[in-house]
PDB file of C-alpha atoms in Angstrom:
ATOM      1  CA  UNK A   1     128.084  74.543  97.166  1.00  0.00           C
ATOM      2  CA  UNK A   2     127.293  74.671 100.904  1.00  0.00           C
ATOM      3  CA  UNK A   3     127.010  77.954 102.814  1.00  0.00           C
ATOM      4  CA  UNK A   4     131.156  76.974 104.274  1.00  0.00           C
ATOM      5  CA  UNK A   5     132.052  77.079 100.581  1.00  0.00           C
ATOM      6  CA  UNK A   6     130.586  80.374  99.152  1.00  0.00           C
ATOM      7  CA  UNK A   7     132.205  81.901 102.308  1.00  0.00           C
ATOM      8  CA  UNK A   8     135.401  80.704 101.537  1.00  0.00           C
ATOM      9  CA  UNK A   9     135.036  81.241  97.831  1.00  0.00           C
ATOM     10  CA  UNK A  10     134.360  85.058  98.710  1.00  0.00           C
ATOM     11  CA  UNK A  11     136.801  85.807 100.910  1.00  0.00           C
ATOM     12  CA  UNK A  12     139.693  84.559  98.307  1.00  0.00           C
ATOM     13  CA  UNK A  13     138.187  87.192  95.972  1.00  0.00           C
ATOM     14  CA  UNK A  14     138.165  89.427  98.441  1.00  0.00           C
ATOM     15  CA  UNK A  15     141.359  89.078  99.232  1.00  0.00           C
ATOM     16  CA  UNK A  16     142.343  88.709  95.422  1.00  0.00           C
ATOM     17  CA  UNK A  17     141.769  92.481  94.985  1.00  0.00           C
ATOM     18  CA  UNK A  18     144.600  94.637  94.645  1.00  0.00           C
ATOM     19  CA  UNK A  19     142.667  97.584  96.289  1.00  0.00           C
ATOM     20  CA  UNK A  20     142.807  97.926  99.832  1.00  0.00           C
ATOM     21  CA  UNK A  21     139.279  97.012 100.742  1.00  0.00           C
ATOM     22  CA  UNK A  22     137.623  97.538 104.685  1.00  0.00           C
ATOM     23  CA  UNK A  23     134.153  97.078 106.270  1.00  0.00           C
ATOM     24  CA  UNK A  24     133.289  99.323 108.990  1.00  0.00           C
ATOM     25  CA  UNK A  25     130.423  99.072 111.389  1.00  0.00           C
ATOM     26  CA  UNK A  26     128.177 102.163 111.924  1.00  0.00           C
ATOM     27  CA  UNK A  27     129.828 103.221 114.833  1.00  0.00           C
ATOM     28  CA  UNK A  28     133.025 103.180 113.209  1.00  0.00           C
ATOM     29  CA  UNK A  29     134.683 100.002 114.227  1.00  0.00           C
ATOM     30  CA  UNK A  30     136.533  98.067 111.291  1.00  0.00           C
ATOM     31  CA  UNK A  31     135.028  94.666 110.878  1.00  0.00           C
ATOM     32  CA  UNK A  32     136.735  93.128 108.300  1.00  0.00           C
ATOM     33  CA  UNK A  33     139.720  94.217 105.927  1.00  0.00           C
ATOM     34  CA  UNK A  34     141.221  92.436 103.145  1.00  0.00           C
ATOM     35  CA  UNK A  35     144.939  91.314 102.335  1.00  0.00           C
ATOM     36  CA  UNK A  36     145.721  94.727 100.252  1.00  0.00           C
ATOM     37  CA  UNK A  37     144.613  96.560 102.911  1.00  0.00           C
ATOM     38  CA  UNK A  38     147.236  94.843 105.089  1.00  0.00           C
ATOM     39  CA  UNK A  39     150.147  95.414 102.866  1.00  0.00           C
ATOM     40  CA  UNK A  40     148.917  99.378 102.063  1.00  0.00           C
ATOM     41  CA  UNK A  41     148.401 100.293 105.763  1.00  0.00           C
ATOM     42  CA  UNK A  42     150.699  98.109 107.615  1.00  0.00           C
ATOM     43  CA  UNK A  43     148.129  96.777 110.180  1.00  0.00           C
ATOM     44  CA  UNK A  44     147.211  92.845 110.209  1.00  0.00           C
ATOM     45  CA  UNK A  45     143.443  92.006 110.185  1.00  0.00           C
ATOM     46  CA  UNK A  46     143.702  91.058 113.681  1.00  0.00           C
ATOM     47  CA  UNK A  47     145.064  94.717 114.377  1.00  0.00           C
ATOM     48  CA  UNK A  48     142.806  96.198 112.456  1.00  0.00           C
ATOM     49  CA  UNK A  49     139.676  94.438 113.617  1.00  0.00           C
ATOM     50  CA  UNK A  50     137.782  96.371 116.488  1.00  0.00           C
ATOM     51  CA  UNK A  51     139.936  99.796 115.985  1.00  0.00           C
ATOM     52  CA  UNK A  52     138.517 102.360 115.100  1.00  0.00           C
ATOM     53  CA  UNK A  53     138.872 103.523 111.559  1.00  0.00           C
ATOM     54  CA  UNK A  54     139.648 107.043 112.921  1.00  0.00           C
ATOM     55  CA  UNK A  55     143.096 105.535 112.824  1.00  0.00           C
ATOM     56  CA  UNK A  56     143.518 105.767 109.206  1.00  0.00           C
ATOM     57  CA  UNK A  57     143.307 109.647 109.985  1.00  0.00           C
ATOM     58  CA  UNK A  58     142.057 110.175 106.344  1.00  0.00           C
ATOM     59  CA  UNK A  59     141.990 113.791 105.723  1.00  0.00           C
ATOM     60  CA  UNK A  60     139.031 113.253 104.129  1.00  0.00           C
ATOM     61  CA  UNK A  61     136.719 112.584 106.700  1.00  0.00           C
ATOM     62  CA  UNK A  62     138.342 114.384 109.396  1.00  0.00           C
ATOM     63  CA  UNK A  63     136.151 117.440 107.626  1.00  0.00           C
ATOM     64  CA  UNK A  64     133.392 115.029 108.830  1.00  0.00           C
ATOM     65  CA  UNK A  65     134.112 113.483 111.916  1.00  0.00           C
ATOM     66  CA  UNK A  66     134.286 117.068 113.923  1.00  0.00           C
ATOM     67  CA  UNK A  67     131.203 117.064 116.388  1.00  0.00           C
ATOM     68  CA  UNK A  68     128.516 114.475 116.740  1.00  0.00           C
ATOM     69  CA  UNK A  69     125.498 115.821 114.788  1.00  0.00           C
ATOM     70  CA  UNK A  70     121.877 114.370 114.578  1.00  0.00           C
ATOM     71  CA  UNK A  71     122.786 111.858 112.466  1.00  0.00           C
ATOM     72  CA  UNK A  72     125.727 110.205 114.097  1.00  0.00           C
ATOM     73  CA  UNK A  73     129.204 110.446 113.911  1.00  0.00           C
ATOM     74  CA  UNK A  74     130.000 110.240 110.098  1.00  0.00           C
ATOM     75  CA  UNK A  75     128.342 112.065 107.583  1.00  0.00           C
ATOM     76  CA  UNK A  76     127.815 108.696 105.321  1.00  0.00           C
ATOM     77  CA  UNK A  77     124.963 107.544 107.441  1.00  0.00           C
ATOM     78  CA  UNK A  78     122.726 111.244 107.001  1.00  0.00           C
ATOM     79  CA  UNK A  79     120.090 111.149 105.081  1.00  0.00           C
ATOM     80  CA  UNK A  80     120.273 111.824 101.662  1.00  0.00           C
ATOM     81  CA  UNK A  81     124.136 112.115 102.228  1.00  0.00           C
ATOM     82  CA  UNK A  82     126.028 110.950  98.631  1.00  0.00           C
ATOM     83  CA  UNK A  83     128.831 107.898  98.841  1.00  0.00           C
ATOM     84  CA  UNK A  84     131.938 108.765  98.058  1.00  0.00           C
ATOM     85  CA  UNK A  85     133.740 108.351  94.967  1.00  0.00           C
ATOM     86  CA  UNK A  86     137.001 108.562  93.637  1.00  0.00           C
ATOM     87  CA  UNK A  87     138.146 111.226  96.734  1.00  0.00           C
ATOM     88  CA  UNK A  88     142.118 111.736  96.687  1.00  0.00           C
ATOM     89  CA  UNK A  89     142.869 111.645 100.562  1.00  0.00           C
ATOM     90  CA  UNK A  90     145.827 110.836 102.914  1.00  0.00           C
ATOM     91  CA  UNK A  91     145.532 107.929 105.138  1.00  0.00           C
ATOM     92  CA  UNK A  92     148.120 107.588 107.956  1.00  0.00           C
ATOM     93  CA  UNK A  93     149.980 103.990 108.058  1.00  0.00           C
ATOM     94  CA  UNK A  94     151.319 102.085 111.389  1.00  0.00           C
ATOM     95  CA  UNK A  95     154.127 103.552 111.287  1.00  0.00           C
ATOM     96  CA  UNK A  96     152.746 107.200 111.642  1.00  0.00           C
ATOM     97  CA  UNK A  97     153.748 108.089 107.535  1.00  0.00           C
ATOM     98  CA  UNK A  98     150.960 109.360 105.379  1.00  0.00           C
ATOM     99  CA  UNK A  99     150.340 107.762 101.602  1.00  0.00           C
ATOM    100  CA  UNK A 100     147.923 109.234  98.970  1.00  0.00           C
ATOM    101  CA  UNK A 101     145.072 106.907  98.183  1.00  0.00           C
ATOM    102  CA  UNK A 102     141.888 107.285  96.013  1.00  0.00           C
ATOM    103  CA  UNK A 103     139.209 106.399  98.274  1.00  0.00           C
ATOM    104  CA  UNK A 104     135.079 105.347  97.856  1.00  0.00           C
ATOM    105  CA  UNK A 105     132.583 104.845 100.437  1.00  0.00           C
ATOM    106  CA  UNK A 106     129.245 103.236 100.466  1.00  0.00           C
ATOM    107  CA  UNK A 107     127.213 102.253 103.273  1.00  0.00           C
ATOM    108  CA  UNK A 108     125.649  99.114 103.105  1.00  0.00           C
ATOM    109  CA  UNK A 109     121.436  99.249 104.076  1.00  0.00           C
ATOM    110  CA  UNK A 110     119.419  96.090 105.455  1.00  0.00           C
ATOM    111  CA  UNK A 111     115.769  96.047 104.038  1.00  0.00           C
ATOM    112  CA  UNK A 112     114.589  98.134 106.598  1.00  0.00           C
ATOM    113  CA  UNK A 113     116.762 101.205 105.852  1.00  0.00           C
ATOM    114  CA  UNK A 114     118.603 100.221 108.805  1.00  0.00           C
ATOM    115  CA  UNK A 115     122.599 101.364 108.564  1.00  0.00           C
ATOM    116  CA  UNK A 116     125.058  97.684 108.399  1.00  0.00           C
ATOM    117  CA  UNK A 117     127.821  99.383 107.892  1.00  0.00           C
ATOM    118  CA  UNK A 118     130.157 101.348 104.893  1.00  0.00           C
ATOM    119  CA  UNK A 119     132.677  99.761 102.963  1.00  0.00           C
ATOM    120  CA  UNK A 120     135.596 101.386 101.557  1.00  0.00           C
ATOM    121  CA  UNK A 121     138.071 100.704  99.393  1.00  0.00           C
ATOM    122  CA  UNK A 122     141.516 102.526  98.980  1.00  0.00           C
ATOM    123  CA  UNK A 123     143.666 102.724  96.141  1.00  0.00           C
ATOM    124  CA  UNK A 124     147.442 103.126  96.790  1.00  0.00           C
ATOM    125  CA  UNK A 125     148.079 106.267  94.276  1.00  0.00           C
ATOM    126  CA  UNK A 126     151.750 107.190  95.599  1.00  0.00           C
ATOM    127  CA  UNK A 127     153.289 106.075  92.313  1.00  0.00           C
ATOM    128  CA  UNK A 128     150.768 108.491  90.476  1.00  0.00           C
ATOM    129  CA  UNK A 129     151.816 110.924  92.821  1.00  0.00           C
ATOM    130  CA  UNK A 130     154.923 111.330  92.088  1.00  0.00           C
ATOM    131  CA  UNK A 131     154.844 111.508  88.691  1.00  0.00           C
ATOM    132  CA  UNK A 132     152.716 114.731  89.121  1.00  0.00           C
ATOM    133  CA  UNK A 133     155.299 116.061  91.441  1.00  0.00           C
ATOM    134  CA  UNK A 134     157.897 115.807  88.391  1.00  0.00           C
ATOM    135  CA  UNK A 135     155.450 117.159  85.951  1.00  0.00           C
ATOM    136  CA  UNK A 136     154.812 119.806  87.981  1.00  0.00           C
ATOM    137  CA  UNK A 137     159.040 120.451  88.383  1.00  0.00           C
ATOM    138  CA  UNK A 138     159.542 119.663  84.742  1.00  0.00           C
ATOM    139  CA  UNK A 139     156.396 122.226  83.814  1.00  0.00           C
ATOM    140  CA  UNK A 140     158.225 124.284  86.085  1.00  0.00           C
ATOM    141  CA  UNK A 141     161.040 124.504  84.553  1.00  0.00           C
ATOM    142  CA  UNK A 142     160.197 124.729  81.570  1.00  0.00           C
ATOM    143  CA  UNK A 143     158.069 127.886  82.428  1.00  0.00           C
ATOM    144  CA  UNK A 144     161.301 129.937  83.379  1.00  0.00           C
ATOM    145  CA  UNK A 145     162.021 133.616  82.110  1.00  0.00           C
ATOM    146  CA  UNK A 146     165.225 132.586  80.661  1.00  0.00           C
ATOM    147  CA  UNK A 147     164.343 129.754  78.103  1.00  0.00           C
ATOM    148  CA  UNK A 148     163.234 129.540  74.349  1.00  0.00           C
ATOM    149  CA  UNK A 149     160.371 127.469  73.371  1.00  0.00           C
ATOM    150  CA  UNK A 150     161.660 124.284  76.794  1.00  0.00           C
ATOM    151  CA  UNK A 151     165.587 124.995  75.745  1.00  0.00           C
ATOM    152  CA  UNK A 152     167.519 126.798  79.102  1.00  0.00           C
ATOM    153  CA  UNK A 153     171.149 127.277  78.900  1.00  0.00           C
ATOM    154  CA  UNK A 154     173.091 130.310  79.435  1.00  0.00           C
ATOM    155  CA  UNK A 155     176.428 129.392  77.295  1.00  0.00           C
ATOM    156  CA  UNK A 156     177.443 131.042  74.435  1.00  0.00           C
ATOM    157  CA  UNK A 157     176.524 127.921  72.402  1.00  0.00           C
ATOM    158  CA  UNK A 158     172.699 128.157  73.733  1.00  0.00           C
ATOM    159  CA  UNK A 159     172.281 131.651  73.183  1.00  0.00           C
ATOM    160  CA  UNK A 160     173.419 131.472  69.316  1.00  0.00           C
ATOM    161  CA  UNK A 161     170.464 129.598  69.101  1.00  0.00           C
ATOM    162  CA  UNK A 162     167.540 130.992  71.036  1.00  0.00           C
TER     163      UNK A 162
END
């Protein structure tokens, strides 16, 4: 397999993931995103490519992003600083609406300790969202002053038999 080959051959797994997958230079521009990222976000590749990834406005980083300190503009790149795993954050679409994603970050390191880049991927969790939002209604509910043991009702029927 030639060099042309294994290029192609990753970038169909690449783009075979179902997470939304981005690489991001370390100034912050997005070099390269994957189909799933498309679909999740809204943006094409050829959007996406030379933004930068500020316009995901992940609440997540914005805790980072405030000030330019000694090491740069994002945290990931300080010394010592830990990736970022499994982190439930917003990230803001093209169209301006915000979905809930769970989100890791590594950055990437040349030989030389020199800073290539971070990748990230993002998990679309909105379904998983809003079964919690039911839960919590359902526990909710269920926690009311006026029910026995989950049963509410306030007929004459229900309270024979709380």
């Amino acid at each position: 397999m030639d060099e042309h080959e294994i290029n192609l051959f990753w970038k169909k797994i690449v783009n075979t993931i179902n997470d939304g997958l981005m690489f991001i230079g370390p100034e912050g521009t997005i070099l390269m995103v994957n189909t799933a990222f498309e679909t999740m976000t809204g943006y094409r590749s050829d959007e996406a490519i030379g933004l930068p990834c500020t316009i995901l406005g992940c609440d997540a980083c914005e805790k980072t992003l405030h000030g330019e300190g000694k090491d740069g503009w994002c945290q990931l790149f300080a010394d010592g600083y830990k990736d970022i795993k499994k982190c439930r954050c917003l990230v803001r679409t093209k169209d301006g609406t915000y979905i809930p994603v769970l989100k890791n970050a590594s950055v990437l390191w040349d030989e030389n300790r020199k800073a290539l880049g971070v990748v990230e991927t993002l998990t679309d969790i909105s379904e998983l969202t809003k079964l919690d939002e039911k839960v919590h209604i359902l526990s909710r509910q269920r926690d009311q002053e006026n029910d026995f043991l989950g049963l509410v009702g306030k007929s004459s029927e229900m309270l024979n038999v709380f």
